[in-house]
Coordinates of C-alpha atoms in Angstrom, one line a residue:
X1 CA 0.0 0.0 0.0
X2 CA 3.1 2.1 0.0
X3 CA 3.6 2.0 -3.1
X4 CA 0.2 2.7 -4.0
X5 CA 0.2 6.0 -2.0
X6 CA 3.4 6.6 -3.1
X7 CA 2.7 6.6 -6.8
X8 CA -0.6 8.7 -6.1
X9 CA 1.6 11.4 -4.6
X10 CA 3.8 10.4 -8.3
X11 CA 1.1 11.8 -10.4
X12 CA 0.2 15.0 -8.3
X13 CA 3.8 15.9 -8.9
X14 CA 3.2 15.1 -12.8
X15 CA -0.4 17.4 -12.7
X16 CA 2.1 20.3 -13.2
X17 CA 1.1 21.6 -16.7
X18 CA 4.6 22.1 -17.7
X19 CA 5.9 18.4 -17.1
X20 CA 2.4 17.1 -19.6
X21 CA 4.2 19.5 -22.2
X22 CA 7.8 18.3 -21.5
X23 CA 6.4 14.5 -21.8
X24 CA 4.4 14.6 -25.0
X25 CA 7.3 17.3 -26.4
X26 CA 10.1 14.0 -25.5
X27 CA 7.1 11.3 -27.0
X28 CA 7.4 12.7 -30.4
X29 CA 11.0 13.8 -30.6
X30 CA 11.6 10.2 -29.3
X31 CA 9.6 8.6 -32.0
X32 CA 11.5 11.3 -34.7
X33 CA 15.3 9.8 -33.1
X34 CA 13.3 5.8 -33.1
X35 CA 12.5 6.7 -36.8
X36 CA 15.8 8.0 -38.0
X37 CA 18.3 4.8 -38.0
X38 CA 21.8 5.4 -36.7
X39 CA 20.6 8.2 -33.7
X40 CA 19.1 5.6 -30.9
X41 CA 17.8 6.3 -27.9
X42 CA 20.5 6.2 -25.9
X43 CA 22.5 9.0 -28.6
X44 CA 19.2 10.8 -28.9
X45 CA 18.8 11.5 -25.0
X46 CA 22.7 12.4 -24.8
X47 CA 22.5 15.1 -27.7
X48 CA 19.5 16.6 -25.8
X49 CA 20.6 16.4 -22.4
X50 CA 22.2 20.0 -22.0
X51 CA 18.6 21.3 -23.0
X52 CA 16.9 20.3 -19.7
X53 CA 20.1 21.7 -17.6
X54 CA 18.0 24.9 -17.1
X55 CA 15.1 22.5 -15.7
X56 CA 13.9 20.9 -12.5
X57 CA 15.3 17.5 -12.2
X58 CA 12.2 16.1 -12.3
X59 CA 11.1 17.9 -15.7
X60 CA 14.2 17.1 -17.2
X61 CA 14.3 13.5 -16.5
X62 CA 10.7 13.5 -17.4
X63 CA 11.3 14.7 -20.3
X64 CA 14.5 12.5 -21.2
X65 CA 12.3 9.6 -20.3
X66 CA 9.9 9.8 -22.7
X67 CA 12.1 10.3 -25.5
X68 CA 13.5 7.0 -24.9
X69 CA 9.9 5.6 -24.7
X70 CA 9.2 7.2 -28.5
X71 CA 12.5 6.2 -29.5
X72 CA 11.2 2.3 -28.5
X73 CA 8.0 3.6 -30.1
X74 CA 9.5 4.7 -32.7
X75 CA 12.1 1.8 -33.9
X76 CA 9.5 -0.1 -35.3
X77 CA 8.2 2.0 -38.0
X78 CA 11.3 1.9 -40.4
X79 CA 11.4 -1.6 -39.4
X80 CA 8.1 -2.6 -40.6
X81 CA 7.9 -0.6 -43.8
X82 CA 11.5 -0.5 -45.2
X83 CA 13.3 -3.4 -43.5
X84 CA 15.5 -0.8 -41.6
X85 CA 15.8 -1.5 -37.8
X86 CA 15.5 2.0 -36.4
X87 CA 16.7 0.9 -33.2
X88 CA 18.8 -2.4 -32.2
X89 CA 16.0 -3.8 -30.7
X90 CA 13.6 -3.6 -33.6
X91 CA 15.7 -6.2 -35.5
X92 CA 13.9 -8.7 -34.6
X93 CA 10.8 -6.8 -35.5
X94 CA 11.5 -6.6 -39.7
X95 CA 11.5 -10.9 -39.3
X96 CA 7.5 -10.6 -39.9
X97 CA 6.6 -7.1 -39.6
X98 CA 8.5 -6.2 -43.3
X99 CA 6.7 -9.0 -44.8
X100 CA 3.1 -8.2 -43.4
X101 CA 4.1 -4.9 -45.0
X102 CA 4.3 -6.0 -48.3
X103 CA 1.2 -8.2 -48.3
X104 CA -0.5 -4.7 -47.3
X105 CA -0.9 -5.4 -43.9
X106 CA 1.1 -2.2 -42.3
X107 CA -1.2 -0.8 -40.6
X108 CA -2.3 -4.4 -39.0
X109 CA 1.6 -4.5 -38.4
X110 CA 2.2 -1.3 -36.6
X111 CA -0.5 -1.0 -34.6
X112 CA 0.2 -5.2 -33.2
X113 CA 3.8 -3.3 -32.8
X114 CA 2.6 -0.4 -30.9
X115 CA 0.2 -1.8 -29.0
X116 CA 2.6 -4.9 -27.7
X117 CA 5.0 -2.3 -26.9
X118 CA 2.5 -0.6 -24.6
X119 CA 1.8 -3.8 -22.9
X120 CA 5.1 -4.6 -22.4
X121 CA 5.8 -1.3 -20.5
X122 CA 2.6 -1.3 -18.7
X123 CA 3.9 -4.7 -17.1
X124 CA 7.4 -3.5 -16.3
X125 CA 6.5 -0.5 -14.8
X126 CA 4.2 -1.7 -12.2
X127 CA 6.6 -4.6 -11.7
X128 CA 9.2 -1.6 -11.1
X129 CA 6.2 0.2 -8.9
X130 CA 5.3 -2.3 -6.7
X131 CA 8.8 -5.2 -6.5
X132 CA 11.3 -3.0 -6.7
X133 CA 12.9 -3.7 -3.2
X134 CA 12.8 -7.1 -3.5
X135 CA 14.4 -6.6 -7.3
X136 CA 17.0 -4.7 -6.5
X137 CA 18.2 -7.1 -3.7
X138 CA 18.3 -10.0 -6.5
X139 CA 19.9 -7.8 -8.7
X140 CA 22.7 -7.6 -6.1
X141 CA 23.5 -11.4 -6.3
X142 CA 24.6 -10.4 -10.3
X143 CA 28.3 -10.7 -11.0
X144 CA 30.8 -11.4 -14.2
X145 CA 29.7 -15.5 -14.5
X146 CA 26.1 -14.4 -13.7
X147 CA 26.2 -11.9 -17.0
X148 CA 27.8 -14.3 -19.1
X149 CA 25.2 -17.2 -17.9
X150 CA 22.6 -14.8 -19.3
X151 CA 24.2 -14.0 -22.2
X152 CA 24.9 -17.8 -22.8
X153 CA 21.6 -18.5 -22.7
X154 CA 20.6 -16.3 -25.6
X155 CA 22.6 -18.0 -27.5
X156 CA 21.8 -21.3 -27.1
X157 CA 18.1 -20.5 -27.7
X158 CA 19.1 -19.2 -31.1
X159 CA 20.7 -22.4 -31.9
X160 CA 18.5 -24.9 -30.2
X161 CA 15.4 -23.2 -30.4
X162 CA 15.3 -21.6 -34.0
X163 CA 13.6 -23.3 -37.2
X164 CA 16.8 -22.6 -39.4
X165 CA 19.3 -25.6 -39.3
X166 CA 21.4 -24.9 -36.5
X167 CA 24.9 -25.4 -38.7
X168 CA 23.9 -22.3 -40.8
X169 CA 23.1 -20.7 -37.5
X170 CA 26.2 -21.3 -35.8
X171 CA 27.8 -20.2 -39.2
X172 CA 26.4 -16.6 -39.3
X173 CA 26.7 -16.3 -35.4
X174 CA 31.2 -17.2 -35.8
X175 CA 31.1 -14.4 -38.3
X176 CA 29.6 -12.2 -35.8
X177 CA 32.3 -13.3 -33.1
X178 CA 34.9 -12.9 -35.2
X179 CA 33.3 -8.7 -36.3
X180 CA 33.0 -8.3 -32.9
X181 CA 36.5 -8.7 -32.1
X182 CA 37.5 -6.6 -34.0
X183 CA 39.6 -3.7 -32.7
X184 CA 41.3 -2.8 -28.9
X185 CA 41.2 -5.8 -26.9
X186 CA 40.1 -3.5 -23.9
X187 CA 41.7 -6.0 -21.3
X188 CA 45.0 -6.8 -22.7
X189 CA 45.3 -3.6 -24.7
X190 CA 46.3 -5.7 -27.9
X191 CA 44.8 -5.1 -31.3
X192 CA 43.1 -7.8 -32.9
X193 CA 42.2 -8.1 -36.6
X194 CA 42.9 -4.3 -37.9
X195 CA 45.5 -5.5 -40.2
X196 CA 47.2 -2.0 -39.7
X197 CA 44.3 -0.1 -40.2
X198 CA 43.3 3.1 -38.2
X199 CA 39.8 2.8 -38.9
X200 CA 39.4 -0.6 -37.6
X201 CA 40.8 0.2 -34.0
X202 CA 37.0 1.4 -32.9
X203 CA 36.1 -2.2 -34.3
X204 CA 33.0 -2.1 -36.3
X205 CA 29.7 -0.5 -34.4
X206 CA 26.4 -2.1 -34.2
X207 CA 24.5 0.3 -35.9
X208 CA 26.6 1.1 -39.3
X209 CA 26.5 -3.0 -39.6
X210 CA 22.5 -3.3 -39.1
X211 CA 22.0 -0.2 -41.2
X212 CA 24.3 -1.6 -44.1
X213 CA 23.1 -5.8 -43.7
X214 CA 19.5 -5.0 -43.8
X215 CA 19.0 -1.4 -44.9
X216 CA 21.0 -1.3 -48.0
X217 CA 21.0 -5.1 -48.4
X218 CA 16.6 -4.9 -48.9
X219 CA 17.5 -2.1 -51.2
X220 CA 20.4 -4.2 -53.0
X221 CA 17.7 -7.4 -53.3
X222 CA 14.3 -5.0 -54.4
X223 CA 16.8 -3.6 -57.2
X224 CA 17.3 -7.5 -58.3
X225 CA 13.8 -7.9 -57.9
X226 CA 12.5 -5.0 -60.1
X227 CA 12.4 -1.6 -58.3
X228 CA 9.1 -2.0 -56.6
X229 CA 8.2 -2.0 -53.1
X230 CA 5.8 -5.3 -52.7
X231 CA 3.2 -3.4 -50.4
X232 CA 3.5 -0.5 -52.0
X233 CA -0.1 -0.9 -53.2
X234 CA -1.1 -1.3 -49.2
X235 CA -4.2 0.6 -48.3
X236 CA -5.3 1.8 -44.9
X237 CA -8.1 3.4 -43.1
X238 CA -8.4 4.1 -39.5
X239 CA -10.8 0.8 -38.9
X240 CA -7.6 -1.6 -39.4
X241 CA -6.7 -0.1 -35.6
X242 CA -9.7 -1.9 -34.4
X243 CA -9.0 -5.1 -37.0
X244 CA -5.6 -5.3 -35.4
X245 CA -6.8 -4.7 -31.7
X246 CA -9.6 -7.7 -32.2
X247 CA -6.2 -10.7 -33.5
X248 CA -4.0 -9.3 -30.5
X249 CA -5.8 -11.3 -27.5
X250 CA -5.5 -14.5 -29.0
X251 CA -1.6 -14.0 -28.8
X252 CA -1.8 -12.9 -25.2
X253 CA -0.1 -15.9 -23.5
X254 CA 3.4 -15.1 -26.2
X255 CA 2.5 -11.1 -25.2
X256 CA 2.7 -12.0 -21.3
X257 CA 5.9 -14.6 -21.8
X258 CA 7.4 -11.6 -23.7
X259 CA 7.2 -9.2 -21.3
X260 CA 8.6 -11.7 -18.3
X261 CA 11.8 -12.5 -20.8
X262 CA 12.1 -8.7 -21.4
X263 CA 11.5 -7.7 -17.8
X264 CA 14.2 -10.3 -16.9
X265 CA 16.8 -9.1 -19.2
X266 CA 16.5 -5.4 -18.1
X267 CA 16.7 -6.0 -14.6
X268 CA 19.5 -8.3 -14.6
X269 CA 20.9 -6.6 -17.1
X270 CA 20.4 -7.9 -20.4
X271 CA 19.3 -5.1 -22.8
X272 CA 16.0 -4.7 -25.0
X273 CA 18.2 -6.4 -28.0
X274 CA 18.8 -9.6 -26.5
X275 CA 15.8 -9.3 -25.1
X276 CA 13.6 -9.2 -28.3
X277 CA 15.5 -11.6 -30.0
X278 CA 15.0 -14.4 -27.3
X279 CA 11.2 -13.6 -26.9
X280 CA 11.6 -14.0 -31.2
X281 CA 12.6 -17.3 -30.7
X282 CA 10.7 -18.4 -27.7
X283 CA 7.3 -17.5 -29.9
X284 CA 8.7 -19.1 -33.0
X285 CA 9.1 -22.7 -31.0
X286 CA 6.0 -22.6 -29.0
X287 CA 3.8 -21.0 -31.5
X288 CA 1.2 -23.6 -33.6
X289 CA 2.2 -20.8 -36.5
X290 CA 5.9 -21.6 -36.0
X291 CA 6.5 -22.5 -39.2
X292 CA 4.9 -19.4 -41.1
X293 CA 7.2 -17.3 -39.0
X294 CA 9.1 -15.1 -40.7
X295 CA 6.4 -15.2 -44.1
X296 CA 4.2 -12.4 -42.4
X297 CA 3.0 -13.8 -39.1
X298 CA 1.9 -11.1 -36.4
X299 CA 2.8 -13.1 -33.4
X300 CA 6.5 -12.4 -34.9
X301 CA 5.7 -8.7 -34.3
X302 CA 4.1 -9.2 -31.2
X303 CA 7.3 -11.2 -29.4
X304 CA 10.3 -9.1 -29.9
X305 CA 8.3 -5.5 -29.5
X306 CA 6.9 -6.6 -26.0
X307 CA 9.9 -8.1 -25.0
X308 CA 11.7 -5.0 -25.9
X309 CA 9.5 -2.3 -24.3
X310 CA 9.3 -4.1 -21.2
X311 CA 13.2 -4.5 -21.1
X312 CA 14.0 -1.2 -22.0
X313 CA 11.8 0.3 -19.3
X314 CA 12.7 -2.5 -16.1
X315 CA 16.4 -1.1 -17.2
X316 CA 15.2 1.8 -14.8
X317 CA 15.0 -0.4 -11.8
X318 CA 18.6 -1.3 -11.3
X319 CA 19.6 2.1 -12.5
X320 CA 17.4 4.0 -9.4
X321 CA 17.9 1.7 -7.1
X322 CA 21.6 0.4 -7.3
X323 CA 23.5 3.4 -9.5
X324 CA 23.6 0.6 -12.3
X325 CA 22.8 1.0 -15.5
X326 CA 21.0 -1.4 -17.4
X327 CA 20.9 -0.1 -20.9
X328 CA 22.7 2.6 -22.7
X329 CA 20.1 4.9 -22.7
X330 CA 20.0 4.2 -18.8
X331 CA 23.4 4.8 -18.4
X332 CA 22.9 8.5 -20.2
X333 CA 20.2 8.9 -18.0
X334 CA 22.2 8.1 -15.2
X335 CA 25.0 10.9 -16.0
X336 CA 21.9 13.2 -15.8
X337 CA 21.6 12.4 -12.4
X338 CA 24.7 13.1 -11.3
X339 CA 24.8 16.2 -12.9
X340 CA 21.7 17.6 -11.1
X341 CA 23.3 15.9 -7.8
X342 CA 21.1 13.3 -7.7
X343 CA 22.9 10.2 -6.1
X344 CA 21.3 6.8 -7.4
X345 CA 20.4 4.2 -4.7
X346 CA 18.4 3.1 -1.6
X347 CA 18.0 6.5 -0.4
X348 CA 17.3 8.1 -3.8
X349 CA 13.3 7.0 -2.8
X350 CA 13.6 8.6 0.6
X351 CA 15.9 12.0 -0.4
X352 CA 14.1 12.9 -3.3
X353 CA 10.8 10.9 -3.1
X354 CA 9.0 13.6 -5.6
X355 CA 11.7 12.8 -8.1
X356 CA 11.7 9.6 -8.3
X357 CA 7.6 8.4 -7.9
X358 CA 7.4 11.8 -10.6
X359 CA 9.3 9.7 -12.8
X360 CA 7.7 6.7 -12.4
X361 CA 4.5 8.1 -12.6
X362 CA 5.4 9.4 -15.9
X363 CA 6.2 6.0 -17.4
X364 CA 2.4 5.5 -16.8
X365 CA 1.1 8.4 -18.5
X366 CA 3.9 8.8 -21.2
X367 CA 3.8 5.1 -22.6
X368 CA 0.0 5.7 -23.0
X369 CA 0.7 9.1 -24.6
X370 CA 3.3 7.7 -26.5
X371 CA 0.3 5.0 -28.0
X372 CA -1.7 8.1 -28.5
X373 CA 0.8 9.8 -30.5
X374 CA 2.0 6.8 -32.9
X375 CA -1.3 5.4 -33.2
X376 CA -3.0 8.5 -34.7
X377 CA -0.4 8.7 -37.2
X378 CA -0.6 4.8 -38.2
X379 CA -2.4 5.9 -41.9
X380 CA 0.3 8.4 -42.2
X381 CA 3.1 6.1 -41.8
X382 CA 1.7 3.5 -43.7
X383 CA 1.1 5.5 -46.6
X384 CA 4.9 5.9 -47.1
X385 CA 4.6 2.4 -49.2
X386 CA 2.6 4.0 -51.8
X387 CA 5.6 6.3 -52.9
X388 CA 7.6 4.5 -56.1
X389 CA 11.0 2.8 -55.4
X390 CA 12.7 4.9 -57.5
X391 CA 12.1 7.9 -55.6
X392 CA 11.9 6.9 -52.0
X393 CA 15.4 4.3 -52.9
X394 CA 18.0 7.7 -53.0
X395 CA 16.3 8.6 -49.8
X396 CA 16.9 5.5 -47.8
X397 CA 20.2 5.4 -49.1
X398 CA 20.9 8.8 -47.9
X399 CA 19.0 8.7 -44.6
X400 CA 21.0 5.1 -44.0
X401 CA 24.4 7.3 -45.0
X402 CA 23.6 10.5 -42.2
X403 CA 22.6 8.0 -39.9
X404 CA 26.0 5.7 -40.4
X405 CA 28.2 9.1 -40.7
X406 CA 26.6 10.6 -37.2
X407 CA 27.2 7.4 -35.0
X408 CA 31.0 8.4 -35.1
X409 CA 31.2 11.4 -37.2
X410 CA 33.3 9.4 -39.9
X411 CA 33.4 8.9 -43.6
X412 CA 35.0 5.6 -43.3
X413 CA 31.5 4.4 -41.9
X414 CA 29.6 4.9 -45.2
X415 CA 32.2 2.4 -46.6
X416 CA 31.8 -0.1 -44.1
X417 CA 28.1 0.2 -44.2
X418 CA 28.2 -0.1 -48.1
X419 CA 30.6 -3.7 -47.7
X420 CA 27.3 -4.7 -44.5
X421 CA 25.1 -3.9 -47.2
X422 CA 26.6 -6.6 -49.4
X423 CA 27.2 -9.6 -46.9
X424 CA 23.7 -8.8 -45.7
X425 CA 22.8 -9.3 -49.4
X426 CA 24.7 -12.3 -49.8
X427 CA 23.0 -14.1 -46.8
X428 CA 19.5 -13.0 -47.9
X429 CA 20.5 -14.8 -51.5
X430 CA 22.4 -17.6 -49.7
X431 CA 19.4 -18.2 -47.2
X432 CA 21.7 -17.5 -44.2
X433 CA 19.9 -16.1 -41.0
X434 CA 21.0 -12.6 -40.3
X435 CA 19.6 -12.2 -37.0
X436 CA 22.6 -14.7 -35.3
X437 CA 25.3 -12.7 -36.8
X438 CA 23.6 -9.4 -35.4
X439 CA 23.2 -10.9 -32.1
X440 CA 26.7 -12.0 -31.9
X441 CA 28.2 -8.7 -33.2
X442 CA 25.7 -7.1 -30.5
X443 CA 26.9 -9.1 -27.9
X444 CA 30.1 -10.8 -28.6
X445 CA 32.2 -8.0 -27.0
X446 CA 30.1 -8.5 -23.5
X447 CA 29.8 -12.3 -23.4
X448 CA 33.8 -11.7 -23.9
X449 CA 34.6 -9.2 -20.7
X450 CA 32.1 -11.4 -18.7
X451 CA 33.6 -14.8 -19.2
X452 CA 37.3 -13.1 -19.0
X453 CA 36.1 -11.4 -15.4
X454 CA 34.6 -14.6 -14.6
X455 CA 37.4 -16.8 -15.5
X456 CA 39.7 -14.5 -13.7
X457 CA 37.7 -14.6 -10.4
X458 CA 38.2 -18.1 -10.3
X459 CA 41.8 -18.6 -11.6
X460 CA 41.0 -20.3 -14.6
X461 CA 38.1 -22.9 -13.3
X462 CA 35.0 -23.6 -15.3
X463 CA 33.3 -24.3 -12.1
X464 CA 32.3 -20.9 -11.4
X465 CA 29.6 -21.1 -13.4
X466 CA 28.1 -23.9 -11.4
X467 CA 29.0 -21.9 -8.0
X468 CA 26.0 -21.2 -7.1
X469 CA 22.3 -21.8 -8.0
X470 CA 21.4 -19.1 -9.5
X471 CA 24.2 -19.0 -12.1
X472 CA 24.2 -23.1 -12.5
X473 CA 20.4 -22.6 -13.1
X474 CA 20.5 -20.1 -16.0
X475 CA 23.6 -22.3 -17.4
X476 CA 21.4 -25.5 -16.9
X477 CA 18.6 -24.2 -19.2
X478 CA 21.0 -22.7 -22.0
X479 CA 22.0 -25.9 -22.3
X480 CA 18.7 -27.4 -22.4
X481 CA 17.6 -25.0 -25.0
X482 CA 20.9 -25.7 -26.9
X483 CA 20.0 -29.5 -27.4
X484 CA 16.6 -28.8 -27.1
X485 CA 16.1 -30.5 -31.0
X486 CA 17.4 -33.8 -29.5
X487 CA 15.6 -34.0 -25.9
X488 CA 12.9 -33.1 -28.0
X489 CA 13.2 -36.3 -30.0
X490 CA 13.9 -38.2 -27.5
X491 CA 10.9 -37.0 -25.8
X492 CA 8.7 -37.7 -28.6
X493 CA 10.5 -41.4 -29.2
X494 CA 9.3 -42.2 -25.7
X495 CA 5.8 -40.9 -25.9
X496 CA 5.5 -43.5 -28.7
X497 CA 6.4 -42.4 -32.3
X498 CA 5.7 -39.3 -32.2
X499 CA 7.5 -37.8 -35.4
X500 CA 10.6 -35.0 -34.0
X501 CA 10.3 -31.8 -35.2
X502 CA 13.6 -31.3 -37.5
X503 CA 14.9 -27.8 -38.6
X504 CA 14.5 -27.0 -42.2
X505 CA 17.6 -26.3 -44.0

């Protein structure tokens, strides 16, 4: 109940007209940085920091807030209608969310996007309103082997629990590894891979290689194809809201294990990435649609978007109460603190109680605002697919190129998106899964610092990771869910016959 009052007193401290403007001013430049791919939440929320300086701390986080609510918003309209992850996170979103696109189901696939991404929140932030004590202590038992456990485990799943055959999967995933690598071994201090170059000593970022393997490889394959956009003939009206909103309960049980996995992965911390790709996977095994995955299905849109919204706003948690960040975006946030003198922690809720129950407050009110906002301009998004190739082509290529150039400010970027653009073209034609190699390249570098840490905490022994039952636990089920295809089997031989599900090459 102390919560509840708590949270009431929350939104008396949001009834000031001021912080309404500052949240639905932070919604739709948040959905503008989600929108543009190569900005992110996390370097939309930095470039705007110094304008809240002259606020309240409580405005200013407000307001920084809700632009990375938009920007999680906002990630999943490139995805859906141009195969363009805006955001990390919304990978996962293009696997069925392109393809209901070009069938001329856009608006069906934004609004399932939207409106899973609103659910997911909802359920993290009262999980954050009401368990956050208890939370953060568990968060506390978190060290280097407990990280890489987690990590682990996402992997696995992608091998064990995907529909592609696992070979090509663990294929695509090396290459990822081996990208990853590249650059300043931050540990030893070594360079690995640069081959003498100077550009290669920041290794290759995230974003240049997901805007070059699926932005400029789609526009590499349509030109093959014939210079047309397949829904560009889509048509909407404002009834396919409703349409959408009357398929979404039957989903509700992959909705509700989506926002647990993403809930899980931004307390611990995981990351909305991770995150959406696991609840992906998750969906695509359990589903009785698995197989049409990836054709079109909206229970593909539905996974990874609540799964990400519900990770991305749990990140919070560990950041208020323990000073730890558990996103990027958080982390930014976090500096913000500091610099108004806020100390994160225990005593953050009791020094500056208005701050904090403000804030959370405003998760309520901005996530629904934030539905409000993209919502109402489904029709107008969609409508983008009616505009011929050949015009709107230069202009993905040139928002792709801005957004590569402004993630370091370098030419060489362009070029390194360019060579993404053809390996993500080459897997397309090859019928290699890209999503492994992302995920790898996303987080190869942290499974790497987490085993290193772990391995150097116990001088070398593998039995750290069976130290304790929390980490031998989450190492337990990756492997289950690595040879998942063969208990399976076995499972099935013993029931009486029953025929194994086998990946597909």
């Amino acid at each position: 109940m102390d919560a509840l009052y708590s949270l009431i007193h929350g939104f008396g401290v949001l009834a000031d007209p001021m912080n309404i403007v500052y949240m639905f001013v932070g919604i739709t430049l948040g959905v503008l940085i989600g929108v543009l791919p190569g900005l992110g939440g996390a370097n939309g929320v930095a470039i705007l920091l110094p304008l809240t300086f002259a606020m309240s701390p409580t405005s200013a986080i407000i307001m920084l807030s809700c632009i990375y609510w938009g920007a999680l918003f906002g990630g999943a309209i490139t995805s859906v209608l141009f195969n363009i992850p805006g955001e990390p996170w919304s990978v996962a979103t293009t696997f069925d969310g392109y393809p209901m696109a070009q069938q001329g189901k856009a608006g069906e696939a934004l609004t399932a996007a939207f409106t899973s991404s609103f659910f997911g929140a909802f359920v993290a932030v009262v999980l954050l309103t009401f368990l956050a004590p208890l939370i953060a202590g568990f968060a506390l038992r978190f060290g280097p082997a407990e990280f890489f456990a987690v990590q682990l485990l996402t992997f696995c799943s992608f091998i064990g629990m995907g529909r592609e055959a696992p070979l090509k999967v663990i294929a695509s995933m090396m290459l990822g590894f081996a990208l990853a690598a590249v650059g300043l071994d931050t540990v030893t201090g070594q360079l690995r891979m640069t081959f003498g170059s100077t550009e290669l000593l920041r290794g290759f970022d995230f974003l240049i290689a997901v805007i070059g393997l699926f932005g400029i490889g789609e526009i590499l394959l349509t030109m093959e194809e014939g210079l047309a956009f397949k829904g560009k003939n889509a048509r909407i009206n404002p009834t396919v809201v409703w349409q959408a909103w009357k398929q979404l309960p039957r989903y509700w049980v992959t909705a509700v294990r989506g926002a647990i996995v993403g809930c899980w992965m931004g307390i611990t911390p995981g990351g909305a990435t991770p995150a959406s790709f696991m609840s992906y996977g998750l969906a695509k095994r359990f589903s009785r649609n698995g197989k049409r995955f990836g054709r079109g299905e909206m229970e593909g849109v539905v996974a990874p978007e609540t799964a990400a919204h519900a990770a991305g706003t749990s990140a919070l948690l560990p950041m208020l109460t323990l000073g730890i960040p558990g996103s990027p975006t958080a982390a930014v946030l976090l500096g913000g603190l500091l610099i108004w003198g806020l100390q994160p922690g225990p005593l953050l809720f009791v020094e500056q109680r208005d701050f904090v129950w403000g804030l959370i407050a405003s998760m309520y009110l901005g996530n629904i605002a934030g539905l409000i906002v993209v919502l109402t301009t489904v029709p107008l998004f969609a409508s983008i697919l009616r505009i011929p190739f050949s015009i709107i082509a230069p202009v993905i290529i040139t928002i792709c190129a801005v957004g590569a150039y402004t993630v370091s400010n370098a030419l060489a970027d362009i070029s390194v998106m360019l060579v993404f653009g053809v390996v993500g073209y080459l897997f397309k034609k090859l019928h290699y899964p890209l999503a492994p190699l992302v995920l790898a390249l996303v987080l190869g570098d942290m499974a790497e610092g987490s085993f290193r840490q772990a391995m150097l905490l116990s001088q070398g022994s593998l039995s750290i990771f069976w130290s304790n039952g929390l980490v031998g636990s989450i190492v337990a089920l990756a492997l289950a869910m690595l040879f998942w295809p063969l208990i399976s089997s076995v499972i099935a031989r013993l029931r009486g016959g029953a025929k194994p599900i086998v990946a597909a090459d």
